[in-house]
XYZ file of C-alpha atoms in Angstrom:
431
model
C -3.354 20.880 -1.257
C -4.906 18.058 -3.137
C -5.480 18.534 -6.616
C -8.337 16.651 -8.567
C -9.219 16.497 -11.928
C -11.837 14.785 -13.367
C -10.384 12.708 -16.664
C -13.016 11.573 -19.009
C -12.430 8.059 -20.867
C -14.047 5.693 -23.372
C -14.360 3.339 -20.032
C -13.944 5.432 -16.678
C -13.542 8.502 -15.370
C -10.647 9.226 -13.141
C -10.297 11.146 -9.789
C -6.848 11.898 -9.908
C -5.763 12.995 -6.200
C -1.868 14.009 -6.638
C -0.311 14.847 -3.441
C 3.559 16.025 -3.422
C 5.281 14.654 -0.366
C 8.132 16.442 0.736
C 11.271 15.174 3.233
C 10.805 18.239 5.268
C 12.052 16.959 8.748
C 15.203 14.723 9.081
C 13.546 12.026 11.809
C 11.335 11.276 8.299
C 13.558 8.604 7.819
C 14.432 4.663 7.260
C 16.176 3.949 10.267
C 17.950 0.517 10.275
C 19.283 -0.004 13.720
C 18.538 -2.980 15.924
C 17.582 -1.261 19.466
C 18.813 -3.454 22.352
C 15.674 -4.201 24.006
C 12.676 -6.167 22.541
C 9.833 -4.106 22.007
C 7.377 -3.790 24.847
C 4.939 -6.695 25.160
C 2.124 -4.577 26.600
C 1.557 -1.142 25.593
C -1.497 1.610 27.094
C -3.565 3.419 25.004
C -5.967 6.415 25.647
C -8.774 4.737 24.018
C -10.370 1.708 22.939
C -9.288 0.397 19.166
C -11.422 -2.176 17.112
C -9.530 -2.325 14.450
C -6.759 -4.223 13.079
C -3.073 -2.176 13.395
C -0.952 -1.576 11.200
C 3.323 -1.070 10.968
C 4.082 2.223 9.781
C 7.698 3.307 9.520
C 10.455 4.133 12.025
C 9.518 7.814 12.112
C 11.723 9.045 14.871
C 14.989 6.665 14.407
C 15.144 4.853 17.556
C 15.177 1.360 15.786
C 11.548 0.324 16.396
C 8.607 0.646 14.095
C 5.363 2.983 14.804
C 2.316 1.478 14.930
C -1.088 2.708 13.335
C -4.195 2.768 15.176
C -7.835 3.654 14.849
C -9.535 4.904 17.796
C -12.941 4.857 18.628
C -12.273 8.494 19.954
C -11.836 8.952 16.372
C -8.030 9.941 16.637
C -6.231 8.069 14.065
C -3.178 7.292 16.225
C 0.738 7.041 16.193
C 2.021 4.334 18.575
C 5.437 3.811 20.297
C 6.640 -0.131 21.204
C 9.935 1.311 22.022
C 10.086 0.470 26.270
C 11.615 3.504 27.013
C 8.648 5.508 25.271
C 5.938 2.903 25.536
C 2.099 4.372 24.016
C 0.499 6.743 22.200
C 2.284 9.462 20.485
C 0.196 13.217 21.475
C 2.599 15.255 19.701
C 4.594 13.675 17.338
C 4.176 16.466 13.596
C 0.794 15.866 12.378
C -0.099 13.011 14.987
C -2.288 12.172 16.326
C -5.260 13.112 13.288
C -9.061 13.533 14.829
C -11.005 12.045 12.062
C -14.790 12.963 11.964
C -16.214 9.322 13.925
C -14.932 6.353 15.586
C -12.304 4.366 13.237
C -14.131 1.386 13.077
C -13.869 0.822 9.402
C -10.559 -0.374 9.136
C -7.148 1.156 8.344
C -4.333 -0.133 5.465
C -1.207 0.484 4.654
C 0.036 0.892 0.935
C 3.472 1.322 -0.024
C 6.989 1.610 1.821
C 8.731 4.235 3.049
C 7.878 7.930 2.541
C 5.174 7.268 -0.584
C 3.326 5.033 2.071
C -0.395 5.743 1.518
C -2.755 4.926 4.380
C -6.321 4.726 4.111
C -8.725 5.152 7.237
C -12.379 4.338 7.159
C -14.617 5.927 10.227
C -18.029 4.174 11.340
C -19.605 7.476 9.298
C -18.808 7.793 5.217
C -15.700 9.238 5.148
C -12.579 7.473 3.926
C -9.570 9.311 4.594
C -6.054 8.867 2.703
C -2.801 10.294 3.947
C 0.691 9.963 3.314
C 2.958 8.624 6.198
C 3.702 12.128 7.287
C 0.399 12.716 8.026
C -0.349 14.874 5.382
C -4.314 14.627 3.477
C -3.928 13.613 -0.048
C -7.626 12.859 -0.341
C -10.842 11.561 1.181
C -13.845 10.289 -0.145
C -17.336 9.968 1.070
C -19.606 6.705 1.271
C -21.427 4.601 3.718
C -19.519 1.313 2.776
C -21.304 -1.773 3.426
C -21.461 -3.707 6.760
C -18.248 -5.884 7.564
C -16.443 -5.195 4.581
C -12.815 -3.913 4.307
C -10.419 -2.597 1.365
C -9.354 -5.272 -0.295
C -6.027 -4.483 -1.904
C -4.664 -6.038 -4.823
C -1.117 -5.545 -6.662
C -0.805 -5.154 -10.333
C 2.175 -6.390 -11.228
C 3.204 -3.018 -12.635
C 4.050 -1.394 -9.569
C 0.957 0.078 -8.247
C -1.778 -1.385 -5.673
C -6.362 -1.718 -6.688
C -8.365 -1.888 -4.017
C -12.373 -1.880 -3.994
C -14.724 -2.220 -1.261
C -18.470 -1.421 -2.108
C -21.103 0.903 -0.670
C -24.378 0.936 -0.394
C -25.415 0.786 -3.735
C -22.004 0.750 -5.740
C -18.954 -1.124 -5.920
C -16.014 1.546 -5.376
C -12.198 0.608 -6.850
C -9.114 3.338 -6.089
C -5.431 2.720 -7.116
C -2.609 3.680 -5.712
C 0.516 4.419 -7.309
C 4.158 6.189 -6.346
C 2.198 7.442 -3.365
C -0.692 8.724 -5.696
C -4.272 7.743 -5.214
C -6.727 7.706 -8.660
C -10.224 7.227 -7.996
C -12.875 5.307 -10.608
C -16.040 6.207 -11.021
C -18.190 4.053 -8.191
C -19.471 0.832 -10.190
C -23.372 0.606 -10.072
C -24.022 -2.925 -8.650
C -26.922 -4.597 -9.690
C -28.360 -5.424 -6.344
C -27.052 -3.605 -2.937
C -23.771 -5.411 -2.111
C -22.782 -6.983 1.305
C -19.312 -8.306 2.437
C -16.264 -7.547 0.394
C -16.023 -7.145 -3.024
C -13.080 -8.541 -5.125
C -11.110 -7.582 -8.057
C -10.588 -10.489 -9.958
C -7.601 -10.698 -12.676
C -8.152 -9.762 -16.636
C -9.841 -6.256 -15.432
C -13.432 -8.520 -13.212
C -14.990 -7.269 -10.333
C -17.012 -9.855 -8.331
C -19.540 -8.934 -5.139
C -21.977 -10.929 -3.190
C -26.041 -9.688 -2.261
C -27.373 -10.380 0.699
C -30.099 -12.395 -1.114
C -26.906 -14.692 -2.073
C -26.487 -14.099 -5.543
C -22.778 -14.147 -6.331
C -22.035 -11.432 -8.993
C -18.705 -11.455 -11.535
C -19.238 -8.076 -13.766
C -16.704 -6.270 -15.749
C -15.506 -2.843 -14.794
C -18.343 -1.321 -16.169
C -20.745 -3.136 -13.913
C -22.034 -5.470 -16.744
C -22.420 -9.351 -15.067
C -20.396 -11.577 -17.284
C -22.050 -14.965 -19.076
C -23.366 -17.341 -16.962
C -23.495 -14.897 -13.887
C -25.076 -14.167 -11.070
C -25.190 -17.494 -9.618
C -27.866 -17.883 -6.352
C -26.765 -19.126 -3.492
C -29.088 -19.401 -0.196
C -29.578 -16.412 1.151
C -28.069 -14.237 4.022
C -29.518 -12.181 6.828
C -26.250 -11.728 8.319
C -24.706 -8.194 8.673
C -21.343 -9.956 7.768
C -22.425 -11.739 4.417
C -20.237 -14.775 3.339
C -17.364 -13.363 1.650
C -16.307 -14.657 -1.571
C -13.052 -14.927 -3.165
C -10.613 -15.915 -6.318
C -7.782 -18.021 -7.110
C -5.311 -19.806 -9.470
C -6.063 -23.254 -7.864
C -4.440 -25.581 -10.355
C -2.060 -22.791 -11.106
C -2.409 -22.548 -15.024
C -3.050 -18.746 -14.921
C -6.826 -19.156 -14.979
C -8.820 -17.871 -12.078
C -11.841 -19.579 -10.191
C -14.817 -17.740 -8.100
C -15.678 -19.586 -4.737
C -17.649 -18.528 -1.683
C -19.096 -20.084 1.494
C -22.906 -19.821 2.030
C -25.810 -19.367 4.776
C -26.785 -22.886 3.939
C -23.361 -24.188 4.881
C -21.602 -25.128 1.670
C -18.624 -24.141 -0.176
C -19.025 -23.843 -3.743
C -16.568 -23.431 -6.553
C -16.995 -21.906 -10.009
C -14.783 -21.191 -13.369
C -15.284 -17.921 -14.795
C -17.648 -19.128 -17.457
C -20.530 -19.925 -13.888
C -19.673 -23.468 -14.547
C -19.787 -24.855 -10.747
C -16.475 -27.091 -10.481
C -16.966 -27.667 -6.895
C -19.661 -28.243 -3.815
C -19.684 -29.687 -0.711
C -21.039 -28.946 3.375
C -19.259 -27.776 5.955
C -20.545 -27.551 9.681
C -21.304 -23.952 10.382
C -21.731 -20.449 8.814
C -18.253 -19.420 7.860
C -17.813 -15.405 7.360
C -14.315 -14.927 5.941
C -13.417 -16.207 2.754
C -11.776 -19.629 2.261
C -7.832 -19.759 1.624
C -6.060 -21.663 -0.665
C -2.862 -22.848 0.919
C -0.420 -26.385 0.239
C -0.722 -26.997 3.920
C 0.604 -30.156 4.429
C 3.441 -30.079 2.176
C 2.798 -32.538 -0.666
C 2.062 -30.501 -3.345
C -1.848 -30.334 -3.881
C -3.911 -27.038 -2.869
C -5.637 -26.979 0.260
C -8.715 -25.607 0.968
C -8.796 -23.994 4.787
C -11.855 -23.066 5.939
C -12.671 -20.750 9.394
C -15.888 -21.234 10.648
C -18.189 -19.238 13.265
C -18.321 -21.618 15.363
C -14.709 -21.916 16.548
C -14.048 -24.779 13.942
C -11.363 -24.775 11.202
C -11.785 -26.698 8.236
C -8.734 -27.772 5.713
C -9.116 -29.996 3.602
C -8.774 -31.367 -0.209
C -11.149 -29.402 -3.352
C -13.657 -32.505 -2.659
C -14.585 -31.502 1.095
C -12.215 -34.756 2.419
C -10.127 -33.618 5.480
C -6.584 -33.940 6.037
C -5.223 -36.040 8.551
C -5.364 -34.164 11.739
C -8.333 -31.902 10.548
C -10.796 -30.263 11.672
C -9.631 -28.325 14.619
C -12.153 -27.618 16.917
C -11.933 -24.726 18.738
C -14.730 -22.273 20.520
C -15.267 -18.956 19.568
C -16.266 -17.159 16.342
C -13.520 -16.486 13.947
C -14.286 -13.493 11.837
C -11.051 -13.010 9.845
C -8.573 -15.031 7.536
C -6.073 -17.023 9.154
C -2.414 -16.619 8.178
C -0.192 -18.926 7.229
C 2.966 -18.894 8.589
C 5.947 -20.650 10.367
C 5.934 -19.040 13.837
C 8.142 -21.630 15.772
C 10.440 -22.039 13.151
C 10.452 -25.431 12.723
C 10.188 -25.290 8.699
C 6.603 -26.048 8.312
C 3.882 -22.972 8.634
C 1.255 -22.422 11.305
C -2.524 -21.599 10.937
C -3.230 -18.630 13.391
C -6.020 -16.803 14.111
C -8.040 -14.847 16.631
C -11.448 -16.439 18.130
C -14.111 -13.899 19.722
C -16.700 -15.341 22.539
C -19.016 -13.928 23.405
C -18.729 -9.858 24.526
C -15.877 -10.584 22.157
C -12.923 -12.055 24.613
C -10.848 -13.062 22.495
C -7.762 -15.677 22.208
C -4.919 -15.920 19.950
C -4.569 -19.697 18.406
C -1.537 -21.256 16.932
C -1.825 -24.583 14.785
C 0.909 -26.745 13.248
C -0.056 -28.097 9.654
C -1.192 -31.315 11.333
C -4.045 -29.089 13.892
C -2.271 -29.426 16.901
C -2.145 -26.484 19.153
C 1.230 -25.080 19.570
C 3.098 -24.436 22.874
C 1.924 -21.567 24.299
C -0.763 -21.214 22.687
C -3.782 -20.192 22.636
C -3.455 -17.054 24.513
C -6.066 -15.153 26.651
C -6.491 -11.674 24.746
C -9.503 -9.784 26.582
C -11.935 -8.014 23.852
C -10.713 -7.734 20.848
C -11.961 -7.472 17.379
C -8.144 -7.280 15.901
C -6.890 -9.508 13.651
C -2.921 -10.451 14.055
C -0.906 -8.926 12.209
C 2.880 -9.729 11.759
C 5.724 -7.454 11.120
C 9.334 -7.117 12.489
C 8.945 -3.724 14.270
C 12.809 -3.606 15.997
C 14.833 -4.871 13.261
C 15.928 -7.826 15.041
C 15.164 -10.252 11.705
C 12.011 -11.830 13.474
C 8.318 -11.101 13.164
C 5.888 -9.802 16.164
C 2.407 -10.425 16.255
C 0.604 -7.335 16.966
C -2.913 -6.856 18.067
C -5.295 -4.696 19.735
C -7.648 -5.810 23.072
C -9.314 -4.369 25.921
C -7.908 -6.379 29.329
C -9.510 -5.590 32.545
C -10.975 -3.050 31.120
C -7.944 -1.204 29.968
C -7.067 -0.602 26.478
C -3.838 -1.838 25.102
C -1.787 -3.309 22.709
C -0.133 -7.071 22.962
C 3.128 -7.701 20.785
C 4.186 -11.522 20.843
C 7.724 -12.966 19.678
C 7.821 -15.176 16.835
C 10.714 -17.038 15.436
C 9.213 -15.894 12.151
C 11.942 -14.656 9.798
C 11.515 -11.126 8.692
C 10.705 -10.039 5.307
C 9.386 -12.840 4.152
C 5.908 -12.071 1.815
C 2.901 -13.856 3.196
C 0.855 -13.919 0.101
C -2.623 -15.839 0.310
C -3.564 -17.392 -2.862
C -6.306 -15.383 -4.158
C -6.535 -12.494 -1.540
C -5.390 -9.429 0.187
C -1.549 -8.714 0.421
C -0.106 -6.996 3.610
C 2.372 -4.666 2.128
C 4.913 -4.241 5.300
């Protein structure tokens, strides 16, 4: 059972939800064999998933890596790529778990092995934690705010933030040695929309849908010189913002897109270091990347319209750039060498419209790779890489619905394994 107790500080108060996870079965463990088939390239599901998957562990020892899935049957599912035992998992100990709506808020991942913590959000207010055994450490309940995610955060000191806001408050859990503490929600000034951010020195920054850009400390109080208005947004997805060392001194910087089209840079002070256009509305958050290998910070840029931006902190493109594509791109695209060829790839997932989607690979100079782009069917799933049978290279893995059947694609890569694909500025994937 979960125990919480409520901790009163000079600051915050504490949730503290303490779950105990025990080793009680012997499959419950780290297997490290290399199976002799590749996974299965196609795999069937019951139902329909929206949301981005996520590796889990290698439950049952057969050398490949269960996958996580949210269903919009509301099932939050275990999923086999072994061939021999290709789908979903109906009665694997405490899987499948029947949540209380469609899981179309998202689903992470904290943590390795058996103090894994995942984290489910449903299209209702419920956000559901478990441990990878499936048991319930805790759950909390809040509408959160249209097209926002967790956005998870390390410390440094072993343990994971994350903070996604709600309707009217700005919500931050950690997560340590498979424990999850919950703050007190944050009152933000003005409803939130998009993701919020935790920014280093103990900030939290948000965005409004009227455009004001908010940095606060953890009480909620805005800092000098913020909120900073921006043109405002009748989008349901806002324009995320973001923050980053860019000249890599230790100091941070606040930067967002807009509804007007720019991208606009700040210090932490509200001093704006940085403006300039870019073609269309771009949803996700700019990334801060050295893309083309001499040195200097990049600034890449996915748009709505199919385009991708990178280019220097003035707004000049590099050689090669834009890439035009068609399609909206709704999520961050990683960075990564896929072809193993030294140099790391740009990919990302474009939705048309009824959301058929394709998977696009870019060397650093915008050229499409071989192969690539490939036809996906509807998906709303960003990629997500991970070596799931041991064989020392990264799969992509995402979610689609194909002639009108639900399923799962898993590509080869020549991506080495365990390598950490950490964004400047934004949300690690903790494999």
């Amino acid at each position: 059972m979960t125990c919480c107790t409520w901790l009163n500080k000079k600051y915050s108060q504490l949730c503290l939800c303490v779950a105990f996870f025990f080793m009680s079965s012997p499959m419950i463990l780290n297997a490290q064999a290399v199976p002799s088939e590749p996974p299965s390239n196609i795999v069937p599901l019951e139902s329909a998933i929206f949301t981005t998957l996520r590796p889990l562990s290698d439950l049952n020892e057969d050398g490949y890596t269960e996958l996580l899935a949210g269903g919009v049957d509301g099932n939050l599912k275990l999923i086999s790529v072994n061939p021999k035992e290709t789908g979903e998992y109906l009665d694997f100990p405490k899987w499948p778990q029947f949540l209380d709506a469609p899981l179309t808020g998202g689903i992470k991942t904290i943590g390795k092995g058996h103090k894994t913590v995942i984290v489910a959000t449903t299209s209702g207010e419920s956000q559901y934690f478990f441990n990878r055994n499936g048991r319930n450490i805790c759950n909390m309940q809040f509408q959160k705010t249209p097209g926002s995610e967790w956005q998870v955060y390390e410390t440094g000191e072993g343990s994971v933030n994350m903070t996604i806001p709600g309707k009217d408050h700005i919500h931050v859990v950690s997560v340590s040695d498979g424990n999850v503490a919950c703050f007190e929600p944050i009152k933000a000034k003005e409803p939130p929309i998009g993701d919020s951010i935790l920014i280093p020195g103990g900030l939290l920054g948000y965005k409004t849908k009227n455009g004001r850009v908010y940095v606060t400390d953890m009480e909620g109080n805005p800092l000098k010189g913020w909120p900073k208005t921006t043109s405002s947004s009748n989008d349901s997805w806002g324009y995320n913002m973001g923050s980053a060392d860019v000249a890599g001194d230790g100091g941070s910087v606040i930067y967002t897109t807009t509804a007007s089209n720019q991208f606009i840079m700040w210090d932490l002070e509200g001093n704006e270091l940085k403006k300039f256009n870019i073609s269309s509305p771009a949803f996700p958050a700019p990334t801060f990347e050295d893309v083309d290998g001499n040195g200097i910070t990049d600034v890449i840029i996915a748009q709505k319209s199919g385009e991708v931006m990178v280019c220097n902190l003035d707004g000049k493109p590099l050689k090669g750039w834009p890439y035009r594509g068609s399609g909206s791109i709704l999520h961050q695209p990683k960075f990564i060498d896929i072809d193993g060829d030294g140099h790391k790839d740009l990919v990302f997932v474009t939705s048309r419209q009824g959301g058929q989607g394709r998977l696009v690979a870019l060397d650093r100079n915008g050229k499409t790779l071989s192969g690539y782009p490939k036809d996906l069917g509807q998906t709303y799933s960003n990629p997500v890489f991970s070596d799931i049978n041991n064989d020392g290279y990264m799969e992509i893995i995402l979610a689609s619905i194909k002639n009108e059947e639900p399923h799962i694609h898993v590509f080869p890569t020549k991506a080495k394994s365990r390598i950490r694909m950490v964004t400047l500025g934004h949300e690690l994937v903790l494999e």
